[in-house]
Amino acid sequence: MHRPIEDYALIGDHQTAALVGRDGSIDWLCLPRFDSAACFAALLGDEDNGHWRLAPTAAHDDGDTCTRRAYRGDTLVLDTEWDTPEGSVRVTDFMPQRDRAPDVVRIVEGLSGEVTLRSTLRLRFDYGRVVPWVRRCDGHRVAVAGPDSAWLRSEPEVRTWGEQLGTHSEFTVAEGETVAFVLTWHPSHEPRPPLIDPYQALHDSVEDWQEWSARCHYQGPYRDAVMRSLITLKALTYAPTGGIVAAATTSLPEEIGGVRNWDYRYCWLRDSTLTLGALLSAGYQEEAAAWRDWLLRAVAGDPADLQIMYGLAGERRLPEYEVPWLSGYEDSTPVRIGNDAVDQVQLDVYGEVADSLALARSYGLPAEKHAWRMQLSLLQFLEGKWRSPDEGLWEVRGPRRHFVHSKVMVWVAADRIVRTLEDHPELDGDVARWRAMRAAVHQEVCDKGYDPERNTFTQSYGSKELDAALLLIPRVGFLPPDDPRVIGTIEAVRTELSHNGFLRRYTADETVVDGLPGREGTFLVCSFWLADALHATGRTKEARELFERLLALRNDVGLLSEEYDPVRGRQLGNFPQAFSHIGLVGTALALAGTDPAG
C-alpha cells in the first residue's frame, strides 16, 4: 500500500529533492538533478523499486508512522520523532548544499531510554529498474551500476549486512547518543568525493536556511504559511541556473487509478509572473533576478519556437516515454518520463513572458540590454499569430480552440509593451501600432469570448464551458474588478466549477475539452485565484474564509500538492506543487494589501 501523498515531507539541496514519509522511508529521490533518473522510486512502485527506511525496529516491522515531525524552524531540515515503550528517538533528515556531490544525511539522536533502530537501504538506479552491485570499501558500502555510484557510511560505524538485495543496519541509541548516516552519489567513473562531516553539515544547513529565511520582508498575516511556501519554492529552484521546477515528482495521479499522470520536473513559463511577483514582494531580489535571467536565456531564439516549458537549464527537448516496470502510485498508470506538452502551442506564454519582464523592470531589477529587443520580437511574431487557436493554459490534449485566457494574455503582451513605452519613451518601439493591436484583441475577446445571456466569459469562443483561468481577467488588468462582466464571470465560475467549496480547472462533464478519460480533483491554485477575485471585488470576508479553508488542506509540515479530492479528503497530483504554493503566497499578499499584480 502506498502512503497518502500528504504523508510526505520534502528535503533538498537546491539541485534535487527527496520525499520522506511519516514512516521514516525516503521513497523518492532523483540524482544528481531533479530531472535525473530516480534511485528511490517506491513512490511509483514498491519497495523493490528503491527506498531507504530508518525507524525503530518495532515500527519498522509493523509499518507504524512517527509520533511527531516538523521542520526545524524556517529551514528544510526535518526532525521526525518516535516514542516507543523503550524510549524516544529523533531522526533528522536533510540534504546539505552541495560542494561537488549530493549527500543525504540522516542523524539519529537518542532522547530518552534506549531505542533499537533499523536502517533498510535499497538502491535501484534508472527509476527503480537497475539493482547495483554492492561491496565494502574503507568502512563504506559502495553501490555501482553503469554510470551511477553511491557510498553509504555511518558515524560511528554500526553493524551492516546485505540481505534480499538490500543493505541493512541495526543499532541501539541511548539518551544523548547519536549515529549519523551519509549517502553520497557520484558518477561511477570518478573518484569518491571528499567526505563531509555530517554534524557540521547539519549546523551549516540550519544556519544557511535561517539566514535565507531572515531575508523575507513579509511580516503580515499568515506569515508562517507564507514562509513555508517560499522555502518550498526555494527548494524547487535549480541553483546553477535559477530555474524553478513545477514539482519534485512525476506521475503522481490527478485521479487515483487514472491516466492523468504527468512529469512536472521542468520549468513552465506559465508560472513566471506569479513566481516573480511572490519572490519580489517577499524581498528575494536575488532569486527573482536569477529566475528572470533563466527566463531570458530559455526564450532566446526564434519567437516562433517559444515553448511552454523548458528543462532546468533551458533544454528544449523533453521527450515523453513510459516506464512499464513501475506499477504507478496506487496502480495509476502509465508512469511517464518527459512531457510531450512541450510541443504544444500556447499563446498565453507570450503574455506571461512580457508580464514577467515588465514586473521585473517595475521592481528595479538590473536591466538586460537585449531583453527589450527580445520582447519586441516576441510581440511582432504574436501580432501575426494571435488569431490562431491553441491548446490553452491547461495543456489539453484535445483539439485546438480559441481559448479566452490565451487571448487575454495576448492582450497582456501588447499592454505591457505599450505601458513600458509610455513610461520609458527613450525605448525603441511603435507605441501606436501596439495600442491598435491591444485594442483589437480586447474587442475580439469581448465580442467572441463573452456570453451575454449568462453574463460570463467562457473557456473558448462560442463554447458553454467555463474555465477557472477566467478569474485572472481582473488580476492582469484586462477589465476592472467592478465591471459587471467580471462579477458575472466570478459568480458563474464559482457556481459551475465548485466541488465541495473548491474549484476544478474547467468543466469536467465532457472529455472533448481535454481529450482524456476520467476526471481530476479540484485544482488548488484555482481556488486561490477565486479568493483573489473575491477580495478584489470587495468580498474580503469570503476571500479570507476560503483562504483559511485552503490553508487547512496543507499537510502537517505545510506542503500542498497540485490538486485535492474533497470527497476522499486527499491530496492528488505532483508534490509539492510550486503553482499551489505560489497561489498561497499571492493570496496572502493580496489580503495583506502587498500584491504587485496588475
Coordinates of C-alpha atoms in Angstrom, one line a residue:
M1 CA 0.0 0.0 0.0
H2 CA 1.2 3.5 -0.9
R3 CA 1.2 6.2 1.8
P4 CA -1.1 9.1 1.1
I5 CA 0.7 11.9 -0.8
E6 CA 0.3 14.2 2.1
D7 CA 2.3 11.9 4.3
Y8 CA 5.5 13.1 2.7
A9 CA 7.9 15.9 3.6
L10 CA 10.5 17.4 1.3
I11 CA 14.2 17.7 1.8
G12 CA 16.6 19.0 -0.9
D13 CA 19.9 20.7 -1.8
H14 CA 18.7 23.3 -4.4
Q15 CA 19.6 20.8 -7.2
T16 CA 17.3 17.9 -6.4
A17 CA 14.9 16.8 -3.7
A18 CA 13.7 13.7 -1.8
L19 CA 10.4 12.8 -0.3
V20 CA 10.4 11.4 3.3
G21 CA 7.4 9.6 4.6
R22 CA 5.9 9.6 8.1
D23 CA 7.2 6.0 8.4
G24 CA 10.8 7.2 8.0
S25 CA 11.2 6.0 4.5
I26 CA 12.7 8.0 1.7
D27 CA 10.6 6.8 -1.3
W28 CA 11.6 9.3 -4.0
L29 CA 14.9 10.7 -4.9
C30 CA 16.4 11.6 -8.3
L31 CA 20.2 12.1 -8.6
P32 CA 22.0 14.2 -9.4
R33 CA 19.3 16.6 -10.6
F34 CA 15.5 17.0 -10.2
D35 CA 15.0 15.5 -13.7
S36 CA 17.6 12.7 -13.4
A37 CA 16.5 9.1 -13.1
A38 CA 15.3 8.1 -9.6
C39 CA 17.3 5.9 -7.4
F40 CA 14.4 5.6 -4.9
A41 CA 11.2 5.1 -6.8
A42 CA 9.0 3.2 -4.3
L43 CA 6.6 6.2 -4.5
L44 CA 5.6 5.0 -8.0
G45 CA 6.1 1.2 -7.4
D46 CA 7.0 -0.8 -4.3
E47 CA 10.0 -1.2 -2.0
D48 CA 11.8 -3.3 -4.6
N49 CA 12.0 -0.1 -6.8
G50 CA 14.2 1.6 -4.2
H51 CA 13.7 3.3 -0.8
W52 CA 15.6 3.9 2.4
R53 CA 13.7 3.4 5.7
L54 CA 15.2 4.4 9.0
A55 CA 12.9 3.8 12.1
P56 CA 12.7 1.9 15.4
T57 CA 12.6 -1.8 14.8
A58 CA 9.1 -2.2 16.2
A59 CA 7.7 0.5 13.8
H60 CA 9.9 -1.0 11.0
D61 CA 8.2 -4.4 11.4
D62 CA 4.7 -3.1 11.9
G63 CA 4.7 -0.3 9.3
D64 CA 3.9 2.3 12.0
T65 CA 4.4 6.0 11.5
C66 CA 6.2 8.5 13.6
T67 CA 4.8 10.2 16.7
R68 CA 5.5 13.7 15.5
R69 CA 7.6 15.6 13.0
A70 CA 8.3 19.1 12.0
Y71 CA 10.8 21.3 10.1
R72 CA 13.4 22.9 12.3
G73 CA 12.1 26.4 12.3
D74 CA 12.3 28.2 8.9
T75 CA 14.5 25.6 7.4
L76 CA 14.3 22.5 5.2
V77 CA 15.8 20.3 7.9
L78 CA 13.3 17.7 9.0
D79 CA 13.0 16.3 12.6
T80 CA 11.0 13.1 13.0
E81 CA 10.4 11.7 16.5
W82 CA 9.3 8.3 17.7
D83 CA 8.0 7.5 21.2
T84 CA 8.4 3.7 21.9
P85 CA 7.9 1.7 25.1
E86 CA 11.7 1.6 25.4
G87 CA 12.3 5.4 24.9
S88 CA 12.2 8.2 22.4
V89 CA 14.4 8.9 19.4
R90 CA 14.8 11.6 16.8
V91 CA 15.8 11.2 13.2
T92 CA 17.0 14.4 11.4
D93 CA 16.9 14.3 7.6
F94 CA 18.4 16.9 5.3
M95 CA 20.5 17.4 2.2
P96 CA 23.3 19.9 2.6
Q97 CA 24.0 22.4 -0.1
R98 CA 26.5 20.5 -2.2
D99 CA 30.1 21.3 -2.9
R100 CA 30.7 18.6 -5.5
A101 CA 28.4 15.7 -4.9
P102 CA 24.8 15.3 -3.5
D103 CA 24.6 13.9 0.0
V104 CA 21.6 12.6 2.0
V105 CA 22.3 12.9 5.8
R106 CA 20.2 11.1 8.4
I107 CA 21.2 11.7 12.0
V108 CA 19.7 9.5 14.8
E109 CA 19.6 11.0 18.3
G110 CA 18.5 9.2 21.5
L111 CA 16.1 11.4 23.5
S112 CA 15.3 9.1 26.4
G113 CA 15.7 5.4 27.3
E114 CA 17.3 3.0 24.8
V115 CA 15.8 2.5 21.4
T116 CA 16.9 0.0 18.8
L117 CA 16.6 1.1 15.2
R118 CA 16.9 -0.5 11.8
S119 CA 18.0 1.0 8.5
T120 CA 17.0 -0.7 5.3
L121 CA 18.5 0.8 2.1
R122 CA 17.5 -0.5 -1.3
L123 CA 19.2 1.5 -4.1
R124 CA 17.6 1.0 -7.5
F125 CA 19.0 3.1 -10.3
D126 CA 17.2 4.1 -13.5
Y127 CA 13.7 4.6 -12.0
G128 CA 13.8 1.5 -9.8
R129 CA 14.9 -0.9 -12.5
V130 CA 18.6 -1.5 -12.0
V131 CA 19.9 -3.3 -9.0
P132 CA 23.5 -2.2 -8.3
W133 CA 26.5 -4.3 -7.3
V134 CA 27.3 -3.6 -3.6
R135 CA 30.7 -4.1 -1.9
R136 CA 32.6 -3.0 1.1
C137 CA 35.4 -0.4 0.8
D138 CA 37.1 1.5 3.6
G139 CA 34.2 1.3 6.0
H140 CA 31.6 2.1 3.3
R141 CA 29.0 0.2 1.4
V142 CA 29.6 1.1 -2.2
A143 CA 26.8 0.5 -4.8
V144 CA 27.7 0.7 -8.5
A145 CA 25.7 0.2 -11.7
G146 CA 26.6 1.7 -15.0
P147 CA 27.1 5.5 -14.7
D148 CA 25.9 5.6 -11.0
S149 CA 27.8 5.1 -7.8
A150 CA 26.6 5.6 -4.2
W151 CA 28.6 5.4 -1.0
L152 CA 26.9 4.7 2.4
R153 CA 28.7 5.2 5.7
S154 CA 27.8 5.7 9.4
E155 CA 29.5 7.6 12.2
P156 CA 30.1 5.8 14.4
E157 CA 30.2 2.6 12.3
V158 CA 27.3 0.2 13.0
R159 CA 26.8 -3.4 12.1
T160 CA 25.7 -3.6 8.5
W161 CA 24.9 -6.6 6.3
G162 CA 23.4 -7.4 2.9
E163 CA 20.2 -9.3 2.6
Q164 CA 17.4 -9.6 -0.1
L165 CA 19.2 -7.2 -2.4
G166 CA 19.3 -4.5 0.3
T167 CA 21.7 -3.1 2.8
H168 CA 20.6 -3.4 6.4
S169 CA 21.8 -1.9 9.7
E170 CA 20.6 -2.4 13.3
F171 CA 21.8 -0.5 16.3
T172 CA 20.7 0.9 19.7
V173 CA 21.0 4.5 20.9
A174 CA 20.6 5.7 24.4
E175 CA 19.8 9.2 25.6
G176 CA 22.3 11.7 24.3
E177 CA 23.9 9.2 21.8
T178 CA 23.9 9.9 18.1
V179 CA 24.5 7.9 14.9
A180 CA 24.8 9.6 11.5
F181 CA 24.3 8.0 8.1
V182 CA 25.6 9.7 4.9
L183 CA 24.7 8.5 1.4
T184 CA 26.7 10.2 -1.3
W185 CA 26.2 9.9 -5.1
H186 CA 28.8 10.5 -7.8
P187 CA 29.5 9.3 -11.4
S188 CA 30.9 5.9 -11.2
H189 CA 33.9 6.8 -13.4
E190 CA 35.1 9.5 -11.0
P191 CA 36.9 9.0 -7.7
R192 CA 34.9 9.2 -4.5
P193 CA 34.3 12.9 -3.5
P194 CA 35.7 14.2 -0.2
L195 CA 33.8 13.1 2.9
I196 CA 31.6 15.6 4.7
D197 CA 31.2 15.9 8.5
P198 CA 27.5 15.2 9.0
Y199 CA 27.3 17.2 12.2
Q200 CA 29.0 20.3 10.7
A201 CA 26.8 19.9 7.7
L202 CA 23.7 20.0 9.9
H203 CA 24.9 23.1 11.6
D204 CA 25.7 24.8 8.3
S205 CA 22.4 23.8 6.7
V206 CA 20.3 25.2 9.6
E207 CA 22.4 28.4 9.6
D208 CA 22.1 28.7 5.8
W209 CA 18.3 28.3 5.8
Q210 CA 17.9 30.6 8.8
E211 CA 19.9 33.3 7.1
W212 CA 17.9 32.9 3.9
S213 CA 14.5 33.0 5.7
A214 CA 15.6 36.1 7.6
R215 CA 15.7 38.0 4.3
C216 CA 11.9 37.7 3.9
H217 CA 10.3 41.2 4.1
Y218 CA 6.8 39.9 4.6
Q219 CA 5.6 40.4 8.2
G220 CA 1.8 40.3 7.6
P221 CA -0.9 37.8 8.4
Y222 CA -0.3 34.1 7.8
R223 CA 3.5 34.7 7.8
D224 CA 4.3 31.1 8.8
A225 CA 2.4 29.7 5.9
V226 CA 3.9 32.2 3.5
M227 CA 7.4 31.5 4.8
R228 CA 6.9 27.7 4.4
S229 CA 5.7 28.2 0.8
L230 CA 8.7 30.5 0.0
I231 CA 11.1 27.9 1.4
T232 CA 9.3 25.3 -0.8
L233 CA 9.8 27.5 -3.9
K234 CA 13.5 27.9 -3.0
A235 CA 13.8 24.1 -2.5
L236 CA 12.3 23.6 -6.0
T237 CA 14.9 26.0 -7.5
Y238 CA 17.8 24.6 -9.5
A239 CA 20.6 26.7 -8.1
P240 CA 23.0 26.5 -11.0
T241 CA 20.6 28.2 -13.4
G242 CA 17.8 29.8 -11.3
G243 CA 15.1 27.7 -13.0
I244 CA 12.2 26.6 -10.8
V245 CA 10.6 23.2 -11.4
A246 CA 6.8 22.8 -11.2
A247 CA 7.2 19.9 -8.7
A248 CA 9.7 17.4 -7.5
T249 CA 7.9 14.4 -8.9
T250 CA 6.5 12.7 -11.9
S251 CA 3.3 10.8 -12.5
L252 CA 1.6 11.3 -9.1
P253 CA -2.0 11.0 -10.4
E254 CA -4.7 13.6 -10.7
E255 CA -7.2 10.8 -10.4
I256 CA -6.4 7.6 -8.4
G257 CA -6.2 4.7 -10.8
G258 CA -6.4 7.1 -13.8
V259 CA -4.1 8.0 -16.7
R260 CA -3.7 11.7 -15.9
N261 CA -0.1 11.3 -14.7
W262 CA 2.5 13.8 -15.9
D263 CA 6.1 14.7 -15.4
Y264 CA 6.4 18.1 -13.7
R265 CA 10.2 18.2 -13.1
Y266 CA 10.6 21.0 -15.6
C267 CA 10.2 24.8 -15.7
W268 CA 6.9 26.3 -17.0
L269 CA 6.6 29.8 -18.4
R270 CA 3.0 29.9 -17.2
D271 CA 4.4 30.2 -13.6
S272 CA 6.8 33.0 -14.4
T273 CA 4.8 36.2 -13.5
L274 CA 3.3 34.8 -10.3
T275 CA 6.6 33.3 -9.2
L276 CA 8.4 36.6 -9.9
G277 CA 5.8 38.6 -8.0
A278 CA 5.9 36.3 -5.0
L279 CA 9.7 36.5 -4.8
L280 CA 9.9 40.3 -5.3
S281 CA 7.2 41.1 -2.8
A282 CA 8.8 39.0 -0.2
G283 CA 12.2 40.7 -0.7
Y284 CA 14.0 37.9 -2.6
Q285 CA 15.6 40.1 -5.3
E286 CA 18.5 37.8 -6.0
E287 CA 16.2 34.8 -6.6
A288 CA 13.9 36.9 -8.7
A289 CA 16.8 38.1 -10.8
A290 CA 18.0 34.5 -11.3
W291 CA 14.5 33.4 -12.4
R292 CA 14.3 36.4 -14.8
D293 CA 17.7 35.6 -16.2
W294 CA 16.7 31.9 -16.7
L295 CA 13.6 33.1 -18.5
L296 CA 15.6 35.3 -20.9
R297 CA 18.0 32.5 -21.7
A298 CA 15.3 29.9 -22.2
V299 CA 13.1 32.0 -24.6
A300 CA 16.0 33.3 -26.6
G301 CA 15.9 32.4 -30.3
D302 CA 13.2 32.5 -32.9
P303 CA 9.9 33.7 -31.4
A304 CA 8.1 31.1 -33.5
D305 CA 9.9 28.4 -31.4
L306 CA 8.8 29.7 -28.0
Q307 CA 7.9 26.7 -25.8
I308 CA 5.6 26.5 -22.8
M309 CA 8.2 24.7 -20.7
Y310 CA 11.9 24.0 -20.7
G311 CA 14.4 21.9 -18.8
L312 CA 16.3 23.1 -15.8
A313 CA 19.0 24.8 -17.8
G314 CA 16.6 25.8 -20.6
E315 CA 16.8 22.4 -22.5
R316 CA 14.2 22.3 -25.3
R317 CA 13.8 18.6 -25.9
L318 CA 11.8 16.8 -23.2
P319 CA 10.6 13.6 -25.0
E320 CA 7.9 11.7 -23.2
Y321 CA 8.1 7.9 -22.7
E322 CA 6.6 5.4 -20.3
V323 CA 8.3 3.1 -17.8
P324 CA 6.3 -0.1 -17.7
W325 CA 8.2 -1.7 -14.8
L326 CA 6.7 0.8 -12.3
S327 CA 3.2 -0.1 -11.3
G328 CA 2.3 3.6 -10.6
Y329 CA 1.1 5.3 -7.4
E330 CA -1.9 3.2 -6.3
D331 CA -1.9 1.5 -9.7
S332 CA -2.2 4.8 -11.5
T333 CA -0.5 4.1 -14.9
P334 CA 1.2 4.9 -17.1
V335 CA 4.3 6.3 -15.3
R336 CA 5.6 8.9 -17.7
I337 CA 9.1 10.5 -18.0
G338 CA 9.4 13.7 -20.1
N339 CA 6.4 15.7 -21.3
D340 CA 5.0 15.9 -24.8
A341 CA 3.2 19.1 -23.9
V342 CA 6.5 20.8 -24.6
D343 CA 5.5 20.8 -28.3
Q344 CA 2.1 22.4 -27.8
V345 CA 1.1 25.9 -29.0
Q346 CA 0.0 28.1 -26.1
L347 CA -0.3 31.7 -27.0
D348 CA -0.6 32.8 -23.3
V349 CA 3.1 32.2 -22.7
Y350 CA 3.9 35.3 -24.8
G351 CA 1.9 37.4 -22.4
E352 CA 3.4 35.7 -19.4
V353 CA 6.9 36.5 -20.6
A354 CA 6.0 40.1 -21.3
D355 CA 4.3 40.5 -17.9
S356 CA 7.3 39.0 -16.1
L357 CA 9.8 41.3 -17.7
A358 CA 7.6 44.3 -17.1
L359 CA 7.2 43.4 -13.5
A360 CA 11.0 42.9 -13.1
R361 CA 11.5 46.4 -14.6
S362 CA 9.0 47.9 -12.3
Y363 CA 10.8 46.5 -9.3
G364 CA 14.1 47.8 -10.5
L365 CA 15.9 44.6 -11.3
P366 CA 19.0 45.4 -13.3
A367 CA 18.0 45.6 -17.0
E368 CA 19.5 43.2 -19.6
K369 CA 20.4 45.1 -22.8
H370 CA 18.9 42.5 -25.1
A371 CA 15.7 42.0 -23.1
W372 CA 13.7 44.8 -24.7
R373 CA 14.6 43.8 -28.2
M374 CA 13.5 40.3 -27.4
Q375 CA 10.2 41.5 -26.1
L376 CA 9.5 43.4 -29.3
S377 CA 10.5 40.4 -31.4
L378 CA 8.1 38.2 -29.5
L379 CA 5.2 40.7 -29.9
Q380 CA 5.9 41.1 -33.6
F381 CA 5.6 37.4 -34.0
L382 CA 2.4 37.4 -31.9
E383 CA 0.9 40.1 -34.0
G384 CA 0.6 37.7 -36.9
K385 CA -0.3 34.6 -34.8
W386 CA -2.8 35.7 -32.1
R387 CA -5.9 34.9 -34.2
S388 CA -4.9 31.2 -34.4
P389 CA -6.3 28.6 -32.0
D390 CA -4.1 26.9 -29.4
E391 CA -4.0 24.2 -26.7
G392 CA -4.5 26.7 -23.9
L393 CA -3.1 27.1 -20.4
W394 CA -4.1 23.6 -19.2
E395 CA -2.3 21.8 -22.0
V396 CA -5.4 19.9 -23.2
R397 CA -4.7 17.0 -25.4
G398 CA -7.9 17.5 -27.4
P399 CA -8.4 19.8 -30.4
R400 CA -7.1 23.3 -30.5
R401 CA -9.5 26.1 -29.7
H402 CA -9.7 29.8 -29.3
F403 CA -9.2 29.8 -25.6
V404 CA -10.2 33.1 -24.0
H405 CA -7.4 33.0 -21.4
S406 CA -4.9 32.7 -24.2
K407 CA -6.3 35.8 -26.0
V408 CA -6.4 37.7 -22.7
M409 CA -2.7 37.0 -22.2
V410 CA -2.1 38.2 -25.8
W411 CA -3.7 41.4 -24.7
V412 CA -1.3 41.4 -21.7
A413 CA 1.7 41.1 -24.0
A414 CA 0.6 44.1 -26.0
D415 CA -0.5 46.1 -23.0
R416 CA 2.8 45.6 -21.1
I417 CA 4.8 46.8 -24.2
V418 CA 2.5 49.9 -24.5
R419 CA 2.8 50.7 -20.9
T420 CA 6.6 50.3 -20.9
L421 CA 6.9 52.6 -23.9
E422 CA 4.6 55.2 -22.3
D423 CA 6.8 55.1 -19.1
H424 CA 10.1 55.0 -21.0
P425 CA 9.8 56.9 -24.2
E426 CA 13.5 56.6 -24.8
L427 CA 13.0 52.9 -25.7
D428 CA 12.5 52.0 -29.4
G429 CA 9.0 50.9 -30.4
D430 CA 5.9 51.9 -32.3
V431 CA 3.5 52.6 -29.5
A432 CA 0.6 53.4 -31.8
R433 CA 1.0 50.0 -33.5
W434 CA 0.8 48.1 -30.3
R435 CA -2.1 50.2 -28.9
A436 CA -4.0 49.2 -32.1
M437 CA -3.2 45.5 -31.5
R438 CA -4.2 45.8 -27.9
A439 CA -7.5 47.3 -28.8
A440 CA -8.2 44.7 -31.5
V441 CA -7.6 41.8 -29.1
H442 CA -9.7 43.4 -26.4
Q443 CA -12.6 43.9 -28.7
E444 CA -12.5 40.4 -30.1
V445 CA -12.4 38.8 -26.7
C446 CA -15.3 40.9 -25.5
D447 CA -17.3 40.1 -28.7
K448 CA -16.5 36.4 -29.1
G449 CA -15.4 35.2 -25.6
Y450 CA -18.3 36.6 -23.6
D451 CA -21.8 35.0 -23.2
P452 CA -24.3 37.9 -22.6
E453 CA -27.1 35.6 -21.8
R454 CA -25.2 34.0 -18.9
N455 CA -23.2 37.2 -18.1
T456 CA -19.9 35.3 -18.1
F457 CA -16.8 34.9 -20.2
T458 CA -16.4 31.3 -21.5
Q459 CA -13.5 28.9 -21.8
S460 CA -13.3 29.4 -25.6
Y461 CA -15.1 31.3 -28.3
G462 CA -18.6 30.1 -28.7
S463 CA -18.4 27.4 -26.0
K464 CA -20.6 26.9 -23.0
E465 CA -17.7 25.5 -20.8
L466 CA -16.1 27.7 -18.2
D467 CA -12.5 27.9 -17.0
A468 CA -11.1 28.9 -13.7
A469 CA -8.3 30.9 -15.6
L470 CA -11.1 33.4 -16.4
L471 CA -10.7 34.6 -12.8
L472 CA -7.4 36.2 -13.8
I473 CA -9.1 38.7 -16.1
P474 CA -9.2 41.4 -13.4
R475 CA -5.8 40.4 -11.9
V476 CA -4.0 41.1 -15.2
G477 CA -5.9 44.3 -15.8
F478 CA -7.9 43.3 -18.8
L479 CA -11.1 44.6 -17.1
P480 CA -11.5 46.3 -13.7
P481 CA -12.9 44.2 -10.8
D482 CA -16.1 46.1 -10.7
D483 CA -17.0 45.5 -14.3
P484 CA -20.4 43.6 -14.4
R485 CA -18.9 41.1 -16.8
V486 CA -16.1 40.3 -14.3
I487 CA -18.5 40.0 -11.4
G488 CA -20.8 37.7 -13.5
T489 CA -17.8 35.6 -14.5
I490 CA -16.7 35.1 -10.9
E491 CA -20.2 34.0 -9.9
A492 CA -20.5 31.6 -12.9
V493 CA -17.1 30.0 -12.3
R494 CA -17.8 29.7 -8.6
T495 CA -21.2 28.1 -9.2
E496 CA -20.4 25.8 -12.1
L497 CA -16.8 24.7 -11.2
S498 CA -17.2 24.3 -7.5
H499 CA -16.8 20.9 -5.9
N500 CA -17.4 20.9 -2.1
G501 CA -16.3 24.6 -2.0
F502 CA -13.1 24.2 -4.1
L503 CA -12.7 24.8 -7.8
R504 CA -12.0 22.5 -10.7
R505 CA -10.0 23.9 -13.6
Y506 CA -12.7 23.6 -16.2
T507 CA -16.0 21.8 -16.9
A508 CA -15.4 18.1 -16.4
D509 CA -18.6 16.7 -17.8
E510 CA -17.2 16.3 -21.4
T511 CA -13.9 14.7 -22.3
V512 CA -13.8 16.7 -25.6
V513 CA -12.2 19.6 -23.8
D514 CA -9.0 17.8 -22.8
G515 CA -9.2 14.7 -24.8
L516 CA -8.6 12.4 -21.8
P517 CA -10.8 9.9 -20.0
G518 CA -11.8 10.2 -16.3
R519 CA -11.8 13.2 -14.1
E520 CA -9.4 15.0 -11.8
G521 CA -9.6 16.6 -8.3
T522 CA -10.1 20.3 -7.5
F523 CA -7.1 22.3 -8.7
L524 CA -5.7 24.2 -5.7
V525 CA -4.3 27.3 -7.4
C526 CA -7.7 27.9 -9.0
S527 CA -9.2 28.2 -5.5
F528 CA -6.5 30.7 -4.5
W529 CA -7.4 32.6 -7.7
L530 CA -11.1 32.6 -6.6
A531 CA -10.1 34.0 -3.2
D532 CA -8.1 36.8 -5.0
A533 CA -11.1 37.6 -7.2
L534 CA -13.5 37.7 -4.3
H535 CA -11.1 40.1 -2.4
A536 CA -10.7 42.3 -5.5
T537 CA -14.4 42.7 -5.8
G538 CA -14.9 43.7 -2.2
R539 CA -15.9 40.4 -0.7
T540 CA -12.8 40.1 1.5
K541 CA -14.6 38.2 4.3
E542 CA -15.5 35.4 1.9
A543 CA -12.0 35.5 0.4
R544 CA -10.4 35.1 3.8
E545 CA -12.7 32.2 4.7
L546 CA -11.8 30.4 1.5
F547 CA -8.1 31.1 2.0
E548 CA -8.2 29.6 5.5
R549 CA -10.0 26.6 4.2
L550 CA -7.2 26.2 1.7
L551 CA -4.6 26.6 4.4
A552 CA -6.3 23.7 6.3
L553 CA -5.5 21.4 3.3
R554 CA -1.8 21.6 3.8
N555 CA -0.2 18.6 5.4
D556 CA 1.4 18.5 8.8
V557 CA 4.6 20.2 7.5
G558 CA 2.8 22.8 5.4
L559 CA 3.0 21.3 1.9
L560 CA 0.5 21.2 -0.9
S561 CA 0.3 19.1 -4.0
E562 CA -1.4 20.1 -7.3
E563 CA -4.9 19.0 -6.5
Y564 CA -7.3 17.9 -3.8
D565 CA -10.0 15.3 -3.7
P566 CA -12.7 16.8 -1.3
V567 CA -14.6 13.5 -1.2
R568 CA -11.8 11.3 -0.1
G569 CA -10.1 14.2 1.7
R570 CA -6.7 13.5 0.0
Q571 CA -4.1 15.5 -1.9
L572 CA -3.6 14.5 -5.6
G573 CA -1.1 15.2 -8.3
N574 CA 2.6 16.0 -8.2
F575 CA 4.1 17.1 -4.9
P576 CA 4.9 19.6 -3.6
Q577 CA 3.5 21.8 -6.3
A578 CA 5.1 25.2 -7.0
F579 CA 1.9 26.6 -8.5
S580 CA -0.1 25.8 -5.4
H581 CA 2.5 27.5 -3.1
I582 CA 2.8 30.4 -5.4
G583 CA -1.0 30.8 -5.2
L584 CA -0.9 30.7 -1.4
V585 CA 1.7 33.4 -1.3
G586 CA -0.1 35.5 -3.8
T587 CA -3.4 35.4 -1.9
A588 CA -1.8 36.1 1.4
L589 CA -0.1 39.2 -0.1
A590 CA -3.3 40.3 -1.7
L591 CA -5.2 40.0 1.6
A592 CA -2.4 42.0 3.2
G593 CA -2.5 44.6 0.5
T594 CA 1.0 44.0 -0.8
D595 CA 0.2 42.1 -4.0
P596 CA 2.2 43.5 -7.0
A597 CA -0.1 42.1 -9.7
G598 CA -1.8 44.2 -12.3

